[in-house]
């Protein structure tokens, strides 16, 4: 049996406003936890849909990836490459910003609850200027592993023979775990990988086995993510995440010149 992983940090999320004034809760990327290599930011949005209608209008990104997980509600995205889509209840979108993209994320519903997460994942230096890419999944596309008292949606990585459909540039695992009252569940993860469970517990690297147990009187559900550390310098300024100040300055220059708004593949010398 693999050695158990211990919880080394508990992070209380902070309330913030982002986009066009949408209220959210930020844990990774806050003062309590600047990052957890390769994870850069984790936001939870959970509020009545009519309080989030302003959404997240057009904004740029470069140098990392985003993963949007919609538990309830729907979110519509559009970008400067002409892509368009909607993720609904249980859906997931993985966006590789790479060398740069401008996109918007706007709520598609005005009633009920809007509940979801956005996770930012760093890219290694060799991949920061790749061509942007989207992977959109609806709930039916995501395999579910079921066992005694547990149900786990495997969005990325492998679990008990199930492979998540998301293709990652940096190795990782992304799971949506549901436990019945009193149930216990465990999984083995590469002990060198960094990871967390939300509400935010940071796992140590002292073992491979992560274990969760629901209270006898209530079910438990949580998001769990692990990733291989990149181990490179992180220079972040707003929506750009690079390896040096010069690269950040170039990102702003490219944005201001319109290179991200009207991308021309011929002008980029980037590996795909």
mmCIF file of C-alpha atoms in Angstrom:
data_model
loop_
_atom_site.group_PDB
_atom_site.id
_atom_site.type_symbol
_atom_site.label_atom_id
_atom_site.label_comp_id
_atom_site.label_asym_id
_atom_site.label_seq_id
_atom_site.Cartn_x
_atom_site.Cartn_y
_atom_site.Cartn_z
ATOM 1 C CA UNK A 1 0.000 0.000 0.000
ATOM 2 C CA UNK A 2 1.300 3.459 -0.897
ATOM 3 C CA UNK A 3 2.123 5.922 1.841
ATOM 4 C CA UNK A 4 -0.676 8.406 2.584
ATOM 5 C CA UNK A 5 -0.410 12.062 1.646
ATOM 6 C CA UNK A 6 -0.929 14.541 4.436
ATOM 7 C CA UNK A 7 -2.731 17.868 4.231
ATOM 8 C CA UNK A 8 -0.069 20.569 4.648
ATOM 9 C CA UNK A 9 -2.128 23.727 4.214
ATOM 10 C CA UNK A 10 -5.732 24.865 4.462
ATOM 11 C CA UNK A 11 -6.592 28.003 2.503
ATOM 12 C CA UNK A 12 -9.624 30.170 3.115
ATOM 13 C CA UNK A 13 -10.739 31.779 -0.130
ATOM 14 C CA UNK A 14 -11.128 35.540 -0.387
ATOM 15 C CA UNK A 15 -14.106 37.351 -1.882
ATOM 16 C CA UNK A 16 -13.177 39.341 -4.965
ATOM 17 C CA UNK A 17 -14.767 40.981 -7.982
ATOM 18 C CA UNK A 18 -13.619 40.201 -11.503
ATOM 19 C CA UNK A 19 -14.796 40.691 -15.047
ATOM 20 C CA UNK A 20 -17.557 43.315 -15.110
ATOM 21 C CA UNK A 21 -17.989 43.252 -11.338
ATOM 22 C CA UNK A 22 -18.873 39.577 -10.836
ATOM 23 C CA UNK A 23 -18.423 38.398 -7.249
ATOM 24 C CA UNK A 24 -16.319 35.267 -6.779
ATOM 25 C CA UNK A 25 -14.154 33.429 -4.246
ATOM 26 C CA UNK A 26 -10.415 33.109 -4.999
ATOM 27 C CA UNK A 27 -8.177 30.596 -3.212
ATOM 28 C CA UNK A 28 -5.119 29.866 -5.369
ATOM 29 C CA UNK A 29 -3.837 33.203 -6.602
ATOM 30 C CA UNK A 30 -4.772 34.935 -3.351
ATOM 31 C CA UNK A 31 -2.495 36.352 -0.691
ATOM 32 C CA UNK A 32 -2.769 33.085 1.238
ATOM 33 C CA UNK A 33 -1.479 30.980 -1.689
ATOM 34 C CA UNK A 34 0.114 32.790 -4.612
ATOM 35 C CA UNK A 35 0.393 29.629 -6.703
ATOM 36 C CA UNK A 36 0.762 25.869 -6.450
ATOM 37 C CA UNK A 37 2.986 24.903 -9.384
ATOM 38 C CA UNK A 38 1.618 24.317 -12.019
ATOM 39 C CA UNK A 39 -1.653 25.891 -10.779
ATOM 40 C CA UNK A 40 -1.822 29.685 -10.889
ATOM 41 C CA UNK A 41 -5.354 30.562 -9.831
ATOM 42 C CA UNK A 42 -8.614 28.972 -8.700
ATOM 43 C CA UNK A 43 -11.884 30.915 -8.615
ATOM 44 C CA UNK A 44 -15.320 29.706 -7.595
ATOM 45 C CA UNK A 45 -18.409 31.518 -8.781
ATOM 46 C CA UNK A 46 -21.633 30.661 -6.958
ATOM 47 C CA UNK A 47 -24.469 33.145 -7.053
ATOM 48 C CA UNK A 48 -27.917 33.695 -8.553
ATOM 49 C CA UNK A 49 -27.565 33.945 -12.312
ATOM 50 C CA UNK A 50 -29.259 37.350 -12.414
ATOM 51 C CA UNK A 51 -26.371 38.744 -10.332
ATOM 52 C CA UNK A 52 -23.759 37.634 -12.868
ATOM 53 C CA UNK A 53 -25.273 38.831 -16.133
ATOM 54 C CA UNK A 54 -22.451 41.369 -16.693
ATOM 55 C CA UNK A 55 -20.110 38.395 -17.009
ATOM 56 C CA UNK A 56 -16.531 38.566 -18.221
ATOM 57 C CA UNK A 57 -16.336 40.746 -21.356
ATOM 58 C CA UNK A 58 -13.470 40.530 -23.845
ATOM 59 C CA UNK A 59 -10.046 40.255 -22.233
ATOM 60 C CA UNK A 60 -6.646 38.882 -23.315
ATOM 61 C CA UNK A 61 -4.542 35.927 -22.147
ATOM 62 C CA UNK A 62 -1.072 34.635 -22.984
ATOM 63 C CA UNK A 63 1.264 31.965 -21.632
ATOM 64 C CA UNK A 64 -1.027 29.572 -19.755
ATOM 65 C CA UNK A 65 -4.202 27.476 -19.896
ATOM 66 C CA UNK A 66 -7.622 27.877 -18.310
ATOM 67 C CA UNK A 67 -10.106 25.216 -17.272
ATOM 68 C CA UNK A 68 -13.718 26.300 -16.776
ATOM 69 C CA UNK A 69 -15.973 23.816 -14.969
ATOM 70 C CA UNK A 70 -19.713 24.523 -15.018
ATOM 71 C CA UNK A 71 -21.584 22.663 -12.279
ATOM 72 C CA UNK A 72 -24.924 24.438 -12.773
ATOM 73 C CA UNK A 73 -25.915 27.058 -15.297
ATOM 74 C CA UNK A 74 -24.373 27.847 -18.670
ATOM 75 C CA UNK A 75 -21.511 30.013 -19.939
ATOM 76 C CA UNK A 76 -20.975 31.217 -23.505
ATOM 77 C CA UNK A 77 -17.507 31.952 -24.862
ATOM 78 C CA UNK A 78 -16.330 33.790 -27.977
ATOM 79 C CA UNK A 79 -12.783 34.602 -29.020
ATOM 80 C CA UNK A 80 -10.598 36.491 -31.475
ATOM 81 C CA UNK A 81 -10.049 33.343 -33.548
ATOM 82 C CA UNK A 82 -13.767 33.106 -34.274
ATOM 83 C CA UNK A 83 -14.458 30.238 -31.872
ATOM 84 C CA UNK A 84 -17.814 30.110 -30.128
ATOM 85 C CA UNK A 85 -19.455 27.647 -27.769
ATOM 86 C CA UNK A 86 -21.572 27.127 -24.670
ATOM 87 C CA UNK A 87 -20.805 24.835 -21.732
ATOM 88 C CA UNK A 88 -23.789 23.780 -19.642
ATOM 89 C CA UNK A 89 -24.501 21.857 -16.426
ATOM 90 C CA UNK A 90 -21.577 19.505 -15.836
ATOM 91 C CA UNK A 91 -19.598 20.758 -18.830
ATOM 92 C CA UNK A 92 -15.908 21.644 -18.997
ATOM 93 C CA UNK A 93 -13.880 23.896 -21.260
ATOM 94 C CA UNK A 94 -10.091 23.740 -21.471
ATOM 95 C CA UNK A 95 -8.507 26.686 -23.253
ATOM 96 C CA UNK A 96 -4.839 26.850 -24.186
ATOM 97 C CA UNK A 97 -4.153 30.576 -24.480
ATOM 98 C CA UNK A 98 -0.614 29.934 -25.717
ATOM 99 C CA UNK A 99 0.798 32.834 -27.724
ATOM 100 C CA UNK A 100 -2.292 34.917 -27.161
ATOM 101 C CA UNK A 101 -6.037 35.187 -27.471
ATOM 102 C CA UNK A 102 -8.831 37.608 -26.613
ATOM 103 C CA UNK A 103 -12.053 36.041 -25.422
ATOM 104 C CA UNK A 104 -15.238 36.679 -23.474
ATOM 105 C CA UNK A 105 -17.176 34.465 -21.075
ATOM 106 C CA UNK A 106 -20.788 35.469 -20.571
ATOM 107 C CA UNK A 107 -23.536 33.741 -18.543
ATOM 108 C CA UNK A 108 -26.141 32.173 -20.800
ATOM 109 C CA UNK A 109 -28.874 31.925 -18.156
ATOM 110 C CA UNK A 110 -30.663 34.595 -16.120
ATOM 111 C CA UNK A 111 -32.527 32.379 -13.645
ATOM 112 C CA UNK A 112 -31.427 29.762 -11.129
ATOM 113 C CA UNK A 113 -27.908 29.419 -9.754
ATOM 114 C CA UNK A 114 -24.674 29.910 -11.639
ATOM 115 C CA UNK A 115 -22.053 27.682 -10.023
ATOM 116 C CA UNK A 116 -18.672 26.826 -11.442
ATOM 117 C CA UNK A 117 -14.905 27.091 -11.227
ATOM 118 C CA UNK A 118 -12.080 28.494 -13.274
ATOM 119 C CA UNK A 119 -8.602 27.071 -12.818
ATOM 120 C CA UNK A 120 -5.491 28.603 -14.399
ATOM 121 C CA UNK A 121 -2.676 26.193 -15.254
ATOM 122 C CA UNK A 122 0.810 27.332 -16.203
ATOM 123 C CA UNK A 123 2.550 26.284 -19.408
ATOM 124 C CA UNK A 124 6.261 25.414 -19.595
ATOM 125 C CA UNK A 125 8.429 27.916 -21.462
ATOM 126 C CA UNK A 126 8.568 25.680 -24.529
ATOM 127 C CA UNK A 127 4.766 25.800 -24.864
ATOM 128 C CA UNK A 128 3.978 29.403 -23.964
ATOM 129 C CA UNK A 129 3.809 30.484 -27.606
ATOM 130 C CA UNK A 130 1.868 27.561 -29.067
ATOM 131 C CA UNK A 131 -1.252 28.185 -31.099
ATOM 132 C CA UNK A 132 -4.393 28.699 -28.965
ATOM 133 C CA UNK A 133 -6.725 25.733 -28.686
ATOM 134 C CA UNK A 134 -10.100 24.865 -27.167
ATOM 135 C CA UNK A 135 -11.443 21.596 -25.806
ATOM 136 C CA UNK A 136 -15.163 21.740 -24.998
ATOM 137 C CA UNK A 137 -16.862 18.892 -23.139
ATOM 138 C CA UNK A 138 -20.466 18.470 -22.088
ATOM 139 C CA UNK A 139 -21.433 16.310 -19.112
ATOM 140 C CA UNK A 140 -22.122 13.257 -21.297
ATOM 141 C CA UNK A 141 -18.541 13.345 -22.627
ATOM 142 C CA UNK A 142 -16.973 12.806 -19.194
ATOM 143 C CA UNK A 143 -16.509 9.225 -17.895
ATOM 144 C CA UNK A 144 -17.748 8.417 -14.404
ATOM 145 C CA UNK A 145 -16.136 5.880 -12.053
ATOM 146 C CA UNK A 146 -18.598 4.494 -9.518
ATOM 147 C CA UNK A 147 -17.972 2.317 -6.484
ATOM 148 C CA UNK A 148 -19.123 1.711 -2.932
ATOM 149 C CA UNK A 149 -20.498 5.066 -1.880
ATOM 150 C CA UNK A 150 -18.595 7.142 -4.416
ATOM 151 C CA UNK A 151 -18.953 8.614 -7.884
ATOM 152 C CA UNK A 152 -16.011 10.314 -9.602
ATOM 153 C CA UNK A 153 -16.078 12.235 -12.868
ATOM 154 C CA UNK A 154 -12.705 11.891 -14.586
ATOM 155 C CA UNK A 155 -12.090 15.053 -16.587
ATOM 156 C CA UNK A 156 -8.338 14.567 -17.057
ATOM 157 C CA UNK A 157 -5.853 11.849 -16.181
ATOM 158 C CA UNK A 158 -6.666 8.243 -15.306
ATOM 159 C CA UNK A 159 -8.602 6.616 -12.493
ATOM 160 C CA UNK A 160 -9.495 2.941 -12.128
ATOM 161 C CA UNK A 161 -9.182 2.306 -15.855
ATOM 162 C CA UNK A 162 -11.094 5.410 -16.929
ATOM 163 C CA UNK A 163 -9.239 8.070 -18.887
ATOM 164 C CA UNK A 164 -10.400 11.669 -18.913
ATOM 165 C CA UNK A 165 -11.021 13.135 -22.390
ATOM 166 C CA UNK A 166 -9.028 16.342 -21.841
ATOM 167 C CA UNK A 167 -5.588 16.384 -23.472
ATOM 168 C CA UNK A 168 -3.055 18.193 -21.286
ATOM 169 C CA UNK A 169 0.317 19.638 -22.294
ATOM 170 C CA UNK A 170 1.608 19.175 -18.747
ATOM 171 C CA UNK A 171 0.714 15.864 -17.024
ATOM 172 C CA UNK A 172 -2.122 16.148 -14.534
ATOM 173 C CA UNK A 173 -5.335 14.775 -13.063
ATOM 174 C CA UNK A 174 -8.664 16.573 -12.649
ATOM 175 C CA UNK A 175 -11.529 14.893 -10.779
ATOM 176 C CA UNK A 176 -15.024 15.812 -9.569
ATOM 177 C CA UNK A 177 -15.627 13.579 -6.531
ATOM 178 C CA UNK A 178 -18.974 12.802 -4.828
ATOM 179 C CA UNK A 179 -19.206 10.675 -1.673
ATOM 180 C CA UNK A 180 -22.321 9.406 0.062
ATOM 181 C CA UNK A 181 -22.690 10.048 3.788
ATOM 182 C CA UNK A 182 -20.157 7.956 5.710
ATOM 183 C CA UNK A 183 -18.323 6.778 2.580
ATOM 184 C CA UNK A 184 -14.535 6.728 2.252
ATOM 185 C CA UNK A 185 -12.567 6.975 -0.985
ATOM 186 C CA UNK A 186 -8.891 7.005 -1.894
ATOM 187 C CA UNK A 187 -6.704 7.257 -4.990
ATOM 188 C CA UNK A 188 -2.990 6.986 -5.720
ATOM 189 C CA UNK A 189 -1.365 10.008 -7.363
ATOM 190 C CA UNK A 190 2.282 10.492 -8.331
ATOM 191 C CA UNK A 191 3.855 11.755 -5.076
ATOM 192 C CA UNK A 192 5.998 14.272 -6.993
ATOM 193 C CA UNK A 193 2.904 16.076 -8.267
ATOM 194 C CA UNK A 194 1.380 19.029 -6.433
ATOM 195 C CA UNK A 195 -2.323 18.987 -5.752
ATOM 196 C CA UNK A 196 -5.339 20.234 -3.874
ATOM 197 C CA UNK A 197 -8.941 19.492 -3.008
ATOM 198 C CA UNK A 198 -11.481 22.315 -2.922
ATOM 199 C CA UNK A 199 -12.576 23.699 -0.423
ATOM 200 C CA UNK A 200 -8.947 24.272 -0.409
ATOM 201 C CA UNK A 201 -6.747 21.654 1.173
ATOM 202 C CA UNK A 202 -3.210 21.461 -0.200
ATOM 203 C CA UNK A 203 -1.769 17.945 -0.246
ATOM 204 C CA UNK A 204 1.863 17.368 0.701
ATOM 205 C CA UNK A 205 4.368 15.353 -1.330
ATOM 206 C CA UNK A 206 5.027 12.828 1.428
ATOM 207 C CA UNK A 207 3.087 9.969 -0.142
ATOM 208 C CA UNK A 208 0.926 8.861 -3.057
ATOM 209 C CA UNK A 209 -2.460 7.977 -1.531
ATOM 210 C CA UNK A 210 -5.049 10.700 -1.042
ATOM 211 C CA UNK A 211 -8.031 9.782 1.126
ATOM 212 C CA UNK A 212 -11.346 11.520 1.761
ATOM 213 C CA UNK A 213 -14.140 10.500 4.112
ATOM 214 C CA UNK A 214 -17.635 11.938 4.306
ATOM 215 C CA UNK A 215 -19.233 12.653 7.665
ATOM 216 C CA UNK A 216 -21.746 10.016 8.816
ATOM 217 C CA UNK A 217 -24.658 12.425 8.437
ATOM 218 C CA UNK A 218 -23.884 14.250 5.182
ATOM 219 C CA UNK A 219 -22.569 13.590 1.676
ATOM 220 C CA UNK A 220 -19.318 15.173 0.499
ATOM 221 C CA UNK A 221 -18.375 16.586 -2.880
ATOM 222 C CA UNK A 222 -15.155 18.263 -3.944
ATOM 223 C CA UNK A 223 -12.964 19.183 -6.887
ATOM 224 C CA UNK A 224 -9.518 17.577 -6.888
ATOM 225 C CA UNK A 225 -6.572 18.468 -9.128
ATOM 226 C CA UNK A 226 -2.956 17.351 -9.333
ATOM 227 C CA UNK A 227 -0.236 18.400 -11.744
ATOM 228 C CA UNK A 228 3.430 17.848 -12.446
ATOM 229 C CA UNK A 229 5.412 20.883 -11.226
ATOM 230 C CA UNK A 230 7.039 22.867 -14.026
ATOM 231 C CA UNK A 231 9.746 24.391 -11.853
ATOM 232 C CA UNK A 232 10.332 27.521 -13.957
ATOM 233 C CA UNK A 233 10.214 31.232 -13.057
ATOM 234 C CA UNK A 234 6.683 32.646 -12.980
ATOM 235 C CA UNK A 235 6.214 36.282 -13.942
ATOM 236 C CA UNK A 236 2.539 37.196 -13.936
ATOM 237 C CA UNK A 237 0.931 40.517 -14.657
ATOM 238 C CA UNK A 238 -2.834 40.413 -14.898
ATOM 239 C CA UNK A 239 -3.855 38.156 -17.797
ATOM 240 C CA UNK A 240 -0.317 37.354 -18.956
ATOM 241 C CA UNK A 241 1.927 34.671 -17.422
ATOM 242 C CA UNK A 242 5.456 34.372 -18.777
ATOM 243 C CA UNK A 243 8.995 33.613 -17.553
ATOM 244 C CA UNK A 244 10.503 37.115 -17.599
ATOM 245 C CA UNK A 245 9.588 40.801 -17.348
ATOM 246 C CA UNK A 246 10.693 41.311 -20.952
ATOM 247 C CA UNK A 247 8.218 38.669 -22.120
ATOM 248 C CA UNK A 248 5.446 40.389 -20.153
ATOM 249 C CA UNK A 249 6.318 43.718 -21.773
ATOM 250 C CA UNK A 250 6.184 42.048 -25.182
ATOM 251 C CA UNK A 251 2.779 40.560 -24.369
ATOM 252 C CA UNK A 252 1.400 44.022 -23.586
ATOM 253 C CA UNK A 253 2.982 45.440 -26.734
ATOM 254 C CA UNK A 254 1.424 42.705 -28.859
ATOM 255 C CA UNK A 255 -1.965 43.254 -27.220
ATOM 256 C CA UNK A 256 -1.824 47.014 -27.733
ATOM 257 C CA UNK A 257 -0.762 46.593 -31.367
ATOM 258 C CA UNK A 258 -3.767 44.392 -32.082
ATOM 259 C CA UNK A 259 -1.766 41.218 -32.691
ATOM 260 C CA UNK A 260 -4.004 39.252 -30.326
ATOM 261 C CA UNK A 261 -7.236 40.700 -31.681
ATOM 262 C CA UNK A 262 -6.458 39.865 -35.317
ATOM 263 C CA UNK A 263 -4.052 36.929 -35.168
ATOM 264 C CA UNK A 264 -2.072 36.113 -38.290
ATOM 265 C CA UNK A 265 -0.483 32.678 -38.071
ATOM 266 C CA UNK A 266 2.183 33.664 -40.602
ATOM 267 C CA UNK A 267 3.792 36.224 -38.273
ATOM 268 C CA UNK A 268 4.374 33.806 -35.392
ATOM 269 C CA UNK A 269 7.438 31.591 -35.219
ATOM 270 C CA UNK A 270 5.967 29.142 -32.733
ATOM 271 C CA UNK A 271 6.006 25.405 -32.307
ATOM 272 C CA UNK A 272 2.583 23.822 -32.424
#
